[in-house]
Amino acid sequence: MSRVFFAADMHFGHERLAINRRGMTIKEHDELIIHNWNSVVSKNDTVIMVGDVTFEAPELIPMYLSKLRGNKKLIAGNHDNVACCDLMRSLGIPVMGCLKYKGFFVTHIPIHPLEFDFSPKIRGNIHGHIHDRIINDPRYFNVSMDRINFTPILFEDIETMVMISKANII
């Protein structure tokens, strides 16, 4: 049975981010993400990468993605430039600007809160971009590596956490 995971802001090969923001060498950073990814994702699972696979470095994409299990899809982030997206497509990876998945908007950058008013059936927004920060609203779920222990997170776990957060507000 295949499962669906989400992960954002891998930033493979981004030395400044690894050292200054995540407190690791680039080697430690990249190896940690690869190890954690492969410890939970099987070859038949799907991982929706919610932006920023690298830091505008398409030359790194084939090497890193070849080390990661699962079927990959990309929601393009602000650092997934045209060359990165074109290369992903050439590798057979679907690239999208956003996705509607089981009642959630999936976007790299969090959606504006008014989007929920225009789309009342939307249950939440799975996003990345803001790294270790959170939006104090139970409709938002940040899947940046900084927030999910550098490990892709199962959709069912996101769903459960969103429901618990909403229940605690009521």
PDB file of N, CA and C in Angstrom, residues 2 6 29 36 54 81 86 94 106 121 134 138 151 169:
ATOM      1  N   SER A   2       0.682   2.099  -0.968  1.00  0.00           N
ATOM      2  CA  SER A   2       1.504   3.306  -1.021  1.00  0.00           C
ATOM      3  C   SER A   2       0.898   4.400  -0.137  1.00  0.00           C
ATOM      4  N   PHE A   6       4.667  14.582   2.751  1.00  0.00           N
ATOM      5  CA  PHE A   6       4.947  15.958   2.358  1.00  0.00           C
ATOM      6  C   PHE A   6       6.259  16.399   2.994  1.00  0.00           C
ATOM      7  N   HIS A  29      23.922  18.175   7.010  1.00  0.00           N
ATOM      8  CA  HIS A  29      22.572  18.606   6.632  1.00  0.00           C
ATOM      9  C   HIS A  29      21.982  17.700   5.556  1.00  0.00           C
ATOM     10  N   ASN A  36      16.859  10.439   6.884  1.00  0.00           N
ATOM     11  CA  ASN A  36      15.516  10.500   7.466  1.00  0.00           C
ATOM     12  C   ASN A  36      14.441  10.209   6.419  1.00  0.00           C
ATOM     13  N   THR A  54      16.479  22.753  -3.899  1.00  0.00           N
ATOM     14  CA  THR A  54      17.851  23.253  -3.759  1.00  0.00           C
ATOM     15  C   THR A  54      17.755  24.764  -3.554  1.00  0.00           C
ATOM     16  N   ASN A  81      13.871  27.684  -9.549  1.00  0.00           N
ATOM     17  CA  ASN A  81      13.825  28.542 -10.728  1.00  0.00           C
ATOM     18  C   ASN A  81      13.448  27.738 -11.976  1.00  0.00           C
ATOM     19  N   ASP A  86      12.443  22.870 -15.134  1.00  0.00           N
ATOM     20  CA  ASP A  86      12.625  22.182 -16.421  1.00  0.00           C
ATOM     21  C   ASP A  86      13.369  20.863 -16.233  1.00  0.00           C
ATOM     22  N   PRO A  94       6.459  15.493 -12.012  1.00  0.00           N
ATOM     23  CA  PRO A  94       5.456  16.538 -12.265  1.00  0.00           C
ATOM     24  C   PRO A  94       5.773  17.791 -11.443  1.00  0.00           C
ATOM     25  N   VAL A 106      -2.225  22.933  -1.254  1.00  0.00           N
ATOM     26  CA  VAL A 106      -0.803  22.685  -1.038  1.00  0.00           C
ATOM     27  C   VAL A 106      -0.057  23.729  -1.859  1.00  0.00           C
ATOM     28  N   LYS A 121     -14.915  24.912   1.424  1.00  0.00           N
ATOM     29  CA  LYS A 121     -14.703  23.472   1.598  1.00  0.00           C
ATOM     30  C   LYS A 121     -13.240  23.124   1.847  1.00  0.00           C
ATOM     31  N   ILE A 134       5.767  29.365  12.519  1.00  0.00           N
ATOM     32  CA  ILE A 134       4.423  28.844  12.316  1.00  0.00           C
ATOM     33  C   ILE A 134       3.450  30.014  12.211  1.00  0.00           C
ATOM     34  N   PRO A 138      -4.965  27.245  13.062  1.00  0.00           N
ATOM     35  CA  PRO A 138      -4.947  25.787  12.869  1.00  0.00           C
ATOM     36  C   PRO A 138      -5.178  25.332  11.433  1.00  0.00           C
ATOM     37  N   THR A 151      12.301  15.190   8.307  1.00  0.00           N
ATOM     38  CA  THR A 151      11.756  13.900   7.890  1.00  0.00           C
ATOM     39  C   THR A 151      10.411  14.116   7.218  1.00  0.00           C
ATOM     40  N   ILE A 169      -9.187  24.816  19.659  1.00  0.00           N
ATOM     41  CA  ILE A 169      -9.587  26.215  19.561  1.00  0.00           C
ATOM     42  C   ILE A 169     -11.069  26.380  19.876  1.00  0.00           C
TER      43      ILE A 169
END
